[in-house]
Tab-separated table of C-alpha atoms and ligand atoms in Angstrom:
chain	number	residue	atom	x	y	z
A	1	MET	CA	0.000	0.000	0.000
A	2	THR	CA	1.215	3.530	-0.769
A	3	ASP	CA	1.758	5.473	2.446
A	4	PHE	CA	1.484	9.066	3.449
A	5	THR	CA	4.794	10.896	3.607
A	6	HIS	CA	3.715	12.555	6.848
A	7	THR	CA	2.054	11.166	9.920
A	8	ARG	CA	0.210	13.031	12.646
A	9	ALA	CA	3.438	13.057	14.690
A	10	ASP	CA	5.099	15.307	12.077
A	11	PHE	CA	2.625	18.107	12.836
A	12	PRO	CA	2.254	20.187	15.996
A	13	ASP	CA	0.198	18.567	18.790
A	14	ASP	CA	-2.731	20.929	18.276
A	15	PHE	CA	-2.855	20.448	14.482
A	16	LEU	CA	-6.211	18.963	13.441
A	17	PHE	CA	-7.153	16.708	10.555
A	18	GLY	CA	-10.644	16.470	9.161
A	19	VAL	CA	-12.913	15.447	6.378
A	20	ALA	CA	-15.673	17.441	4.659
A	21	THR	CA	-19.015	16.938	2.907
A	22	SER	CA	-22.060	19.089	2.193
A	23	ALA	CA	-25.776	18.610	2.724
A	24	TYR	CA	-27.170	18.533	-0.826
A	25	GLN	CA	-24.258	16.443	-2.083
A	26	ILE	CA	-24.791	13.548	0.348
A	27	GLU	CA	-27.987	13.725	2.401
A	28	GLY	CA	-30.715	12.806	-0.041
A	29	HIS	CA	-32.760	15.972	-0.275
A	30	GLY	CA	-35.906	14.042	-1.117
A	31	PHE	CA	-36.065	12.733	2.478
A	32	GLY	CA	-37.272	14.258	5.719
A	33	GLY	CA	-39.519	17.083	4.538
A	34	ALA	CA	-36.815	19.271	2.955
A	35	GLY	CA	-38.043	21.951	0.566
A	36	ARG	CA	-37.212	22.250	-3.115
A	37	THR	CA	-33.939	23.998	-3.940
A	38	HIS	CA	-32.639	25.868	-6.960
A	39	TRP	CA	-30.348	22.869	-7.605
A	40	ASP	CA	-33.441	20.679	-8.109
A	41	ASP	CA	-34.710	23.230	-10.619
A	42	PHE	CA	-31.322	23.617	-12.317
A	43	ALA	CA	-30.925	19.832	-12.679
A	44	ALA	CA	-34.444	19.518	-14.087
A	45	THR	CA	-33.557	21.910	-16.901
A	46	PRO	CA	-32.048	20.094	-19.923
A	47	GLY	CA	-28.362	20.634	-20.545
A	48	ASN	CA	-27.390	21.843	-17.085
A	49	VAL	CA	-26.358	18.660	-15.297
A	50	VAL	CA	-24.838	15.452	-16.662
A	51	ARG	CA	-27.677	12.935	-17.120
A	52	ALA	CA	-29.958	15.435	-15.302
A	53	GLU	CA	-28.784	13.917	-12.016
A	54	HIS	CA	-29.880	15.607	-8.791
A	55	GLY	CA	-29.482	15.274	-5.030
A	56	GLY	CA	-32.824	13.591	-4.331
A	57	ARG	CA	-31.205	10.441	-2.938
A	58	ALA	CA	-27.461	11.165	-3.215
A	59	CYS	CA	-25.623	8.979	-0.642
A	60	ASP	CA	-28.703	8.746	1.589
A	61	HIS	CA	-26.618	10.093	4.449
A	62	TYR	CA	-29.968	11.231	5.878
A	63	HIS	CA	-30.587	7.622	6.904
A	64	MET	CA	-27.002	6.292	6.940
A	65	TRP	CA	-25.383	9.089	8.971
A	66	GLU	CA	-24.433	6.855	11.891
A	67	GLN	CA	-22.458	4.530	9.646
A	68	ASP	CA	-20.789	7.558	8.025
A	69	LEU	CA	-19.840	9.110	11.365
A	70	ASP	CA	-18.391	5.727	12.379
A	71	LEU	CA	-16.192	5.860	9.267
A	72	ILE	CA	-14.943	9.333	10.213
A	73	ALA	CA	-14.168	8.260	13.765
A	74	ALA	CA	-12.511	4.994	12.695
A	75	ALA	CA	-10.131	6.854	10.369
A	76	GLY	CA	-9.001	9.021	13.291
A	77	PHE	CA	-10.225	12.388	11.971
A	78	ASP	CA	-10.592	15.167	14.537
A	79	ILE	CA	-13.033	17.385	12.609
A	80	TYR	CA	-16.100	16.732	10.494
A	81	ARG	CA	-16.848	19.739	8.298
A	82	PHE	CA	-20.521	19.333	7.348
A	83	SER	CA	-23.212	21.707	6.182
A	84	ALA	CA	-26.848	22.213	7.030
A	85	SER	CA	-29.387	22.708	4.285
A	86	TRP	CA	-31.403	25.923	4.488
A	87	ALA	CA	-34.286	24.235	2.661
A	88	ARG	CA	-34.291	21.293	5.082
A	89	VAL	CA	-34.680	23.664	8.029
A	90	LEU	CA	-37.024	26.121	6.281
A	91	PRO	CA	-38.590	24.456	3.223
A	92	ASP	CA	-39.616	27.837	1.760
A	93	GLY	CA	-36.520	29.596	3.022
A	94	ARG	CA	-38.502	31.539	5.637
A	95	GLY	CA	-41.722	31.058	7.566
A	96	ALA	CA	-42.646	27.506	8.565
A	97	VAL	CA	-39.877	25.440	10.146
A	98	ASN	CA	-39.429	21.749	9.283
A	99	THR	CA	-38.913	20.385	12.800
A	100	GLU	CA	-37.876	17.031	11.348
A	101	GLY	CA	-34.940	18.847	9.737
A	102	LEU	CA	-33.868	20.522	12.970
A	103	ASP	CA	-34.186	17.205	14.806
A	104	TYR	CA	-31.958	15.608	12.183
A	105	TYR	CA	-29.134	18.149	12.607
A	106	ASP	CA	-29.510	17.867	16.362
A	107	ARG	CA	-28.994	14.090	16.185
A	108	LEU	CA	-26.112	14.482	13.749
A	109	VAL	CA	-24.226	16.912	15.997
A	110	ASP	CA	-24.789	14.730	19.064
A	111	GLY	CA	-23.564	11.762	17.027
A	112	MET	CA	-20.312	13.599	16.277
A	113	LEU	CA	-19.776	14.538	19.906
A	114	GLU	CA	-20.481	10.975	21.060
A	115	ARG	CA	-17.704	9.812	18.754
A	116	GLY	CA	-15.237	12.516	19.815
A	117	ILE	CA	-15.511	14.394	16.499
A	118	LYS	CA	-15.518	18.213	16.395
A	119	PRO	CA	-18.550	19.548	14.449
A	120	ALA	CA	-17.474	22.238	11.958
A	121	LEU	CA	-20.697	23.728	10.599
A	122	THR	CA	-21.225	25.499	7.289
A	123	LEU	CA	-24.586	27.242	7.121
A	124	TYR	CA	-24.905	27.429	3.339
A	125	HIS	CA	-23.350	25.105	0.794
A	126	TRP	CA	-25.455	26.141	-2.199
A	127	GLU	CA	-28.934	24.653	-1.765
A	128	LEU	CA	-30.956	27.859	-1.962
A	129	PRO	CA	-34.672	27.221	-1.320
A	130	SER	CA	-36.561	27.573	-4.625
A	131	ALA	CA	-39.080	29.909	-3.008
A	132	LEU	CA	-36.251	32.392	-2.390
A	133	ALA	CA	-34.856	31.899	-5.877
A	134	ASP	CA	-38.318	33.006	-7.091
A	135	LEU	CA	-37.701	36.286	-5.279
A	136	GLY	CA	-34.353	36.835	-6.973
A	137	GLY	CA	-32.181	34.735	-4.666
A	138	TRP	CA	-28.734	36.262	-4.157
A	139	ARG	CA	-29.667	39.212	-6.387
A	140	ASN	CA	-32.167	40.412	-3.810
A	141	ARG	CA	-30.714	42.424	-0.933
A	142	ASP	CA	-33.338	40.933	1.403
A	143	ILE	CA	-31.447	37.662	1.262
A	144	ALA	CA	-29.125	38.949	3.990
A	145	GLY	CA	-32.078	39.194	6.387
A	146	TRP	CA	-33.554	35.852	5.327
A	147	PHE	CA	-30.168	34.231	5.851
A	148	ALA	CA	-29.774	35.858	9.269
A	149	ASP	CA	-33.196	34.497	10.309
A	150	TYR	CA	-32.291	30.991	9.114
A	151	THR	CA	-28.995	31.245	11.024
A	152	GLN	CA	-30.866	32.217	14.175
A	153	ILE	CA	-33.298	29.300	13.914
A	154	LEU	CA	-30.647	26.677	13.178
A	155	CYS	CA	-28.057	27.922	15.665
A	156	GLU	CA	-30.557	28.367	18.499
A	157	ARG	CA	-31.001	24.616	18.192
A	158	ILE	CA	-27.459	23.323	17.565
A	159	GLY	CA	-25.113	26.305	18.102
A	160	ASP	CA	-24.301	25.324	21.687
A	161	ARG	CA	-22.496	22.160	20.481
A	162	ILE	CA	-20.750	23.457	17.364
A	163	TRP	CA	-16.941	23.573	17.430
A	164	SER	CA	-16.621	26.057	14.552
A	165	ALA	CA	-18.972	27.728	12.109
A	166	ALA	CA	-18.708	29.535	8.778
A	167	PRO	CA	-21.671	31.128	6.997
A	168	ILE	CA	-21.141	30.513	3.274
A	169	ASN	CA	-19.035	27.931	1.487
A	170	GLU	CA	-16.958	29.297	-1.409
A	171	PRO	CA	-18.513	32.711	-2.045
A	172	TRP	CA	-16.839	32.869	-5.491
A	173	CYS	CA	-18.881	29.846	-6.620
A	174	VAL	CA	-22.115	31.276	-5.206
A	175	GLY	CA	-21.466	34.610	-6.919
A	176	TRP	CA	-19.286	34.376	-10.018
A	177	LEU	CA	-19.585	30.737	-11.087
A	178	SER	CA	-23.367	30.790	-10.690
A	179	HIS	CA	-24.297	34.286	-11.937
A	180	PHE	CA	-21.520	35.203	-14.384
A	181	MET	CA	-20.379	31.873	-15.806
A	182	GLY	CA	-23.754	30.156	-15.526
A	183	ALA	CA	-22.146	26.849	-14.561
A	184	HIS	CA	-24.002	26.410	-11.267
A	185	ALA	CA	-27.553	27.168	-10.165
A	186	PRO	CA	-29.226	29.512	-10.943
A	187	GLY	CA	-27.213	29.348	-14.187
A	188	LEU	CA	-27.173	33.051	-15.015
A	189	ARG	CA	-24.702	34.848	-17.269
A	190	ASP	CA	-25.422	38.404	-16.277
A	191	ILE	CA	-22.963	40.957	-14.939
A	192	ARG	CA	-25.564	43.005	-13.067
A	193	ALA	CA	-26.855	39.880	-11.286
A	194	THR	CA	-23.236	38.931	-10.550
A	195	ALA	CA	-22.300	42.257	-8.962
A	196	ARG	CA	-25.384	42.154	-6.786
A	197	ALA	CA	-24.847	38.526	-5.747
A	198	MET	CA	-21.125	39.154	-5.046
A	199	HIS	CA	-22.129	41.974	-2.675
A	200	HIS	CA	-25.154	40.374	-0.993
A	201	ILE	CA	-23.120	37.233	-0.224
A	202	GLY	CA	-20.767	39.387	1.862
A	203	LEU	CA	-23.667	41.120	3.549
A	204	ALA	CA	-25.298	37.768	4.392
A	205	HIS	CA	-21.944	36.541	5.748
A	206	GLY	CA	-21.746	39.605	7.995
A	207	ARG	CA	-25.333	39.376	9.238
A	208	ALA	CA	-25.076	35.651	9.984
A	209	THR	CA	-21.822	36.199	11.864
A	210	GLN	CA	-23.509	38.866	14.001
A	211	VAL	CA	-26.374	36.472	14.765
A	212	MET	CA	-24.011	33.702	15.838
A	213	ARG	CA	-22.010	36.080	18.051
A	214	GLY	CA	-25.296	37.223	19.556
A	215	LEU	CA	-26.072	33.618	20.457
A	216	GLY	CA	-22.708	33.348	22.208
A	217	MET	CA	-21.098	31.103	19.603
A	218	GLY	CA	-17.325	31.295	19.137
A	219	ASN	CA	-14.710	30.078	16.676
A	220	LEU	CA	-16.449	31.744	13.725
A	221	GLY	CA	-14.729	32.032	10.380
A	222	ALA	CA	-15.075	32.238	6.622
A	223	VAL	CA	-14.435	29.551	3.999
A	224	CYS	CA	-13.256	30.909	0.629
A	225	ASN	CA	-11.942	29.078	-2.390
A	226	PHE	CA	-8.684	30.069	-4.048
A	227	GLU	CA	-7.331	29.277	-7.489
A	228	TYR	CA	-3.725	29.987	-8.438
A	229	ALA	CA	-3.846	32.345	-11.437
A	230	LEU	CA	-0.879	32.081	-13.818
A	231	PRO	CA	-0.456	34.091	-17.032
A	232	LEU	CA	-0.823	31.896	-20.122
A	233	GLY	CA	1.968	33.671	-21.991
A	234	GLU	CA	4.767	36.074	-21.263
A	235	SER	CA	2.999	39.241	-22.396
A	236	ASP	CA	2.101	42.100	-20.068
A	237	ALA	CA	-1.489	41.742	-21.231
A	238	ASP	CA	-1.640	38.109	-20.031
A	239	ARG	CA	0.041	39.086	-16.780
A	240	SER	CA	-2.567	41.787	-16.151
A	241	ALA	CA	-5.366	39.387	-17.078
A	242	ALA	CA	-4.064	36.836	-14.542
A	243	GLN	CA	-3.888	39.589	-11.933
A	244	LEU	CA	-7.499	40.565	-12.593
A	245	TYR	CA	-8.622	36.919	-12.448
A	246	ASP	CA	-6.806	36.690	-9.121
A	247	GLY	CA	-8.722	39.752	-7.915
A	248	ILE	CA	-12.112	38.366	-8.866
A	249	TYR	CA	-11.441	34.896	-7.530
A	250	ASN	CA	-9.028	35.344	-4.648
A	251	ARG	CA	-9.228	38.927	-3.360
A	252	TRP	CA	-12.828	40.166	-3.691
A	253	PHE	CA	-14.330	38.327	-0.738
A	254	ILE	CA	-11.398	38.329	1.676
A	255	GLY	CA	-10.861	42.009	0.838
A	256	ALA	CA	-14.393	42.801	1.993
A	257	MET	CA	-14.444	40.405	4.953
A	258	PHE	CA	-11.035	41.283	6.412
A	259	LYS	CA	-10.349	44.838	5.196
A	260	GLY	CA	-13.826	46.192	4.547
A	261	ALA	CA	-12.839	47.059	0.950
A	262	TYR	CA	-13.195	45.492	-2.472
A	263	PRO	CA	-10.053	45.315	-4.651
A	264	ALA	CA	-9.840	48.393	-6.872
A	265	ASP	CA	-8.997	46.455	-10.050
A	266	VAL	CA	-12.167	44.359	-9.831
A	267	LEU	CA	-14.352	47.207	-8.672
A	268	GLU	CA	-13.422	49.105	-11.809
A	269	GLY	CA	-15.438	46.570	-13.813
A	270	LEU	CA	-18.220	45.798	-11.341
A	271	ALA	CA	-18.911	49.294	-9.935
A	272	PRO	CA	-21.486	50.259	-12.601
A	273	HIS	CA	-23.516	47.165	-11.718
A	274	MET	CA	-23.337	47.302	-7.925
A	275	PRO	CA	-26.477	47.891	-5.864
A	276	LYS	CA	-27.046	51.465	-4.704
A	277	GLY	CA	-25.426	52.353	-1.390
A	278	TRP	CA	-23.202	49.266	-1.292
A	279	GLN	CA	-20.471	51.285	0.425
A	280	ASP	CA	-22.653	51.557	3.545
A	281	ASP	CA	-22.626	47.769	3.976
A	282	MET	CA	-18.870	47.311	4.175
A	283	ALA	CA	-18.729	47.666	7.963
A	284	THR	CA	-21.341	44.909	8.338
A	285	ILE	CA	-19.457	42.635	5.968
A	286	ARG	CA	-16.214	43.151	7.893
A	287	GLN	CA	-17.018	41.299	11.121
A	288	PRO	CA	-14.293	40.203	13.512
A	289	LEU	CA	-13.468	36.590	12.640
A	290	ASP	CA	-11.552	33.870	14.453
A	291	TRP	CA	-10.081	31.986	11.493
A	292	LEU	CA	-9.937	31.743	7.718
A	293	GLY	CA	-10.553	28.535	5.781
A	294	LEU	CA	-8.978	27.953	2.368
A	295	ASN	CA	-10.438	25.547	-0.159
A	296	TYR	CA	-7.732	24.823	-2.698
A	297	TYR	CA	-7.610	22.439	-5.651
A	298	THR	CA	-5.782	23.798	-8.700
A	299	CYS	CA	-4.231	26.547	-10.799
A	300	LYS	CA	-5.524	28.186	-13.996
A	301	ARG	CA	-3.737	29.770	-17.004
A	302	ILE	CA	-5.207	33.116	-17.917
A	303	ALA	CA	-4.924	35.059	-21.174
A	304	HIS	CA	-6.060	38.531	-22.207
A	305	ASP	CA	-9.013	38.325	-24.592
A	306	PRO	CA	-9.376	41.691	-26.351
A	307	ALA	CA	-12.471	40.554	-28.266
A	308	SER	CA	-14.642	40.032	-25.201
A	309	ALA	CA	-16.266	42.391	-22.725
A	310	TRP	CA	-14.802	43.092	-19.281
A	311	PRO	CA	-12.955	41.318	-17.694
A	312	GLN	CA	-11.519	40.453	-21.131
A	313	LEU	CA	-9.908	37.184	-20.175
A	314	SER	CA	-9.955	33.568	-21.200
A	315	GLU	CA	-9.174	30.514	-19.074
A	316	HIS	CA	-6.837	27.707	-20.126
A	317	VAL	CA	-5.458	24.483	-18.747
A	318	GLY	CA	-1.705	23.850	-18.779
A	319	ASP	CA	0.477	20.761	-18.998
A	320	LEU	CA	0.689	19.554	-15.409
A	321	PRO	CA	-0.804	16.119	-14.616
A	322	LYS	CA	-4.560	16.357	-14.133
A	323	THR	CA	-7.293	14.907	-11.955
A	324	GLN	CA	-10.571	13.371	-13.198
A	325	MET	CA	-11.960	16.915	-13.229
A	326	GLY	CA	-9.288	17.926	-15.739
A	327	TRP	CA	-7.785	20.165	-13.049
A	328	GLU	CA	-4.002	20.537	-13.001
A	329	ILE	CA	-2.262	19.230	-9.888
A	330	CYS	CA	-0.397	22.256	-8.598
A	331	PRO	CA	0.542	22.099	-4.893
A	332	ASN	CA	2.715	25.256	-5.222
A	333	GLY	CA	-0.504	27.224	-5.348
A	334	LEU	CA	-1.480	26.034	-1.893
A	335	ALA	CA	1.864	27.145	-0.471
A	336	HIS	CA	1.401	30.499	-2.225
A	337	PHE	CA	-2.025	31.123	-0.704
A	338	LEU	CA	-1.036	30.039	2.800
A	339	HIS	CA	1.362	32.996	2.786
A	340	PHE	CA	-0.700	35.378	0.655
A	341	VAL	CA	-3.794	35.333	2.903
A	342	GLY	CA	-1.687	36.494	5.854
A	343	GLU	CA	-1.981	39.971	4.355
A	344	TYR	CA	-5.718	39.778	5.110
A	345	ALA	CA	-6.068	37.379	8.041
A	346	GLY	CA	-2.987	38.625	9.912
A	347	THR	CA	-2.123	36.179	12.651
A	348	LEU	CA	-5.489	34.401	12.700
A	349	PRO	CA	-5.384	30.612	12.458
A	350	LEU	CA	-5.733	29.213	8.952
A	351	TYR	CA	-7.341	25.925	8.015
A	352	VAL	CA	-7.257	24.149	4.684
A	353	THR	CA	-11.005	23.522	4.726
A	354	GLU	CA	-11.045	21.571	1.434
A	355	ASN	CA	-8.404	19.820	-0.617
A	356	GLY	CA	-8.667	16.588	-2.535
A	357	MET	CA	-9.078	15.118	-5.988
A	358	ALA	CA	-11.568	13.358	-8.201
A	359	ASN	CA	-10.373	10.051	-9.598
A	360	PRO	CA	-12.245	7.395	-11.614
A	361	ASP	CA	-12.128	4.960	-8.700
A	362	THR	CA	-13.542	1.461	-8.632
A	363	PRO	CA	-13.712	-0.611	-5.430
A	364	GLU	CA	-11.078	-2.961	-6.857
A	365	GLN	CA	-8.410	-0.387	-7.751
A	366	PRO	CA	-6.313	1.260	-5.022
A	367	ASP	CA	-6.484	5.062	-5.394
A	368	HIS	CA	-2.732	5.669	-5.367
A	369	ALA	CA	-3.251	8.870	-7.339
A	370	ARG	CA	-5.276	10.369	-4.475
A	371	ILE	CA	-2.627	9.408	-1.907
A	372	ALA	CA	0.010	11.086	-4.077
A	373	TYR	CA	-2.168	14.209	-4.491
A	374	LEU	CA	-2.757	14.528	-0.752
A	375	ASN	CA	0.918	13.842	-0.016
A	376	ALA	CA	2.011	16.595	-2.373
A	377	HIS	CA	-0.390	19.110	-0.821
A	378	LEU	CA	0.530	18.117	2.736
A	379	ASP	CA	4.187	18.602	1.763
A	380	ALA	CA	3.350	22.083	0.481
A	381	ALA	CA	1.440	22.859	3.676
A	382	LYS	CA	4.306	21.639	5.831
A	383	THR	CA	6.799	23.776	3.930
A	384	ALA	CA	4.551	26.829	4.257
A	385	MET	CA	4.229	26.225	7.996
A	386	ALA	CA	7.995	26.009	8.336
A	387	LYS	CA	8.151	29.463	6.720
A	388	GLY	CA	5.623	30.902	9.177
A	389	ALA	CA	2.135	30.176	7.783
A	390	LYS	CA	-0.341	29.898	10.675
A	391	LEU	CA	-1.934	26.679	9.455
A	392	LYS	CA	-3.770	24.819	12.222
A	393	GLY	CA	-5.610	22.094	10.355
A	394	TYR	CA	-6.154	20.241	7.100
A	395	ILE	CA	-9.543	18.967	5.951
A	396	ILE	CA	-9.989	16.639	3.001
A	397	TRP	CA	-12.755	16.819	0.428
A	398	SER	CA	-14.463	14.418	0.694
A	399	LEU	CA	-15.478	11.601	3.013
A	400	LEU	CA	-17.718	9.978	0.392
A	401	ASP	CA	-18.052	9.947	-3.367
A	402	ASN	CA	-21.002	12.262	-3.868
A	403	TYR	CA	-23.012	14.587	-6.101
A	404	GLU	CA	-20.498	16.752	-7.955
A	405	TRP	CA	-23.058	19.370	-8.945
A	406	SER	CA	-23.354	19.909	-12.715
A	407	LEU	CA	-21.098	16.879	-13.249
A	408	GLY	CA	-23.484	14.517	-11.468
A	409	TYR	CA	-22.211	11.384	-9.728
A	410	GLU	CA	-19.392	10.452	-12.084
A	411	LYS	CA	-16.548	12.442	-10.523
A	412	ARG	CA	-15.397	10.614	-7.421
A	413	PHE	CA	-13.794	12.715	-4.672
A	414	GLY	CA	-14.366	10.295	-1.767
A	415	LEU	CA	-11.955	8.552	0.558
A	416	VAL	CA	-14.809	6.054	0.697
A	417	HIS	CA	-16.275	4.553	-2.472
A	418	VAL	CA	-20.054	4.744	-2.801
A	419	ASP	CA	-22.004	2.410	-5.058
A	420	PHE	CA	-24.861	4.695	-6.089
A	421	GLU	CA	-27.150	1.697	-6.763
A	422	SER	CA	-26.732	-0.238	-3.515
A	423	LEU	CA	-25.358	2.730	-1.500
A	424	GLN	CA	-22.684	0.426	-0.138
A	425	ARG	CA	-19.679	2.277	1.294
A	426	ARG	CA	-16.182	0.830	0.776
A	427	PRO	CA	-13.116	2.583	2.197
A	428	LYS	CA	-10.499	3.194	-0.482
A	429	ALA	CA	-6.737	2.746	-0.123
A	430	SER	CA	-6.431	6.472	0.663
A	431	TYR	CA	-8.788	6.047	3.630
A	432	GLN	CA	-6.701	3.165	4.932
A	433	ALA	CA	-3.419	5.010	4.432
A	434	LEU	CA	-4.820	8.024	6.279
A	435	GLN	CA	-6.035	5.812	9.086
A	436	GLN	CA	-2.434	4.646	9.546
A	437	ALA	CA	-0.999	8.147	9.253
A	438	LEU	CA	-3.440	9.620	11.771
A	439	ALA	CA	-3.113	6.899	14.403
A	440	ARG	CA	-1.975	8.301	17.729
A	441	THR	CA	1.124	6.438	18.873
B	1	IFM	O1	-17.750	19.265	-4.551
B	1	IFM	C1	-17.209	20.550	-4.431
B	1	IFM	C2	-17.692	21.184	-3.150
B	1	IFM	O2	-19.076	21.264	-3.107
B	1	IFM	C3	-17.134	22.580	-3.023
B	1	IFM	N1	-15.713	22.629	-3.253
B	1	IFM	C4	-15.187	21.931	-4.384
B	1	IFM	C5	-15.708	20.513	-4.424
B	1	IFM	C6	-15.124	19.785	-5.640
B	1	IFM	O3	-15.509	20.406	-6.816
């Protein structure tokens, strides 16, 4: 069996290892009285999702959660980063509460604590209730208030037992990927919608953080995704395009959350489309936080595209070895960001809140490629720590093979193989290697 290059003993005593999932991707949204989400609508529209697959059954974690928590505990993970579904708690996004949904999250959190696992909650991992999408979803400023109310209801019930919480997973995906690139629900390609969503996401983050502080919760953070932007060619134009891509992807949200300011280069393009009075919200967006989480997977080659409208750039894939997603394997980028975010997060603890790879795994084939990927990224993390990065934990995406959004169930990110017919779980070689590496000696 291929081993991990590092074991737990190579990291500081308080360094934590974890595994992550999200509600819509594993729970089975058709169970337990959850409301319809914009992902159900997106998947039901031809051309959006491979084979029109949706999260109706997914991994049926809703019924199999005990078995899944046992897998997390048996591997020796310290943290389980999970998310709650807004539409499971409030089927219409506001108004009537689905008590079955609250009971479910209550049981799930108790189940983690019983097994000695730290619950790391994400409040929103993309399953917007359809009823709120009808009202404009993230384009509507009122979403910040709706999200704050949902936060209050959920955290009044489970907040007392949560180890850490973050409001919104990967704001760039919620804003840019979903409203500008049209690749995720609601599938828009509209700059005005994008600017509004990119601002209201920050506002909702700020309001939810205030609510959780008000309830006495601690260890509150933000989880942003980062992609290492490299110029495609040597020209100044490509260099500037990569810099702008970096601003949109990597600096917009942390700029607002940690400095109360959007990056000037990005604002130049988005300002004409921003909602009126956005400047007055910056203090709410910039809430004191306790940590920053980085989701990191890959790099991207960026070129200037003079023929297109702002931001006048095109995305390319380079020659590095790739994962099943077609994403280049580029651990240098992780090391880069672990230093770069210090400019925003100062001395706050950092966590890698997602890192991992999709691989066309079968139960019979050991996933050596995943072990190598994780090794390379742990090496990069270790090197960054030696140079002063404040990294306190590393969380792998994902525990289980699951619903990879518009790519359906084909792309397998799990440490545990899931047969989507029988729902049988089978730990992969990477799970077993991690179990060895994490064992306390
Ligand atoms: O599956 C996703 C997850 O929902 C968010 N971060 C990236 C993962 C892999 O694409």
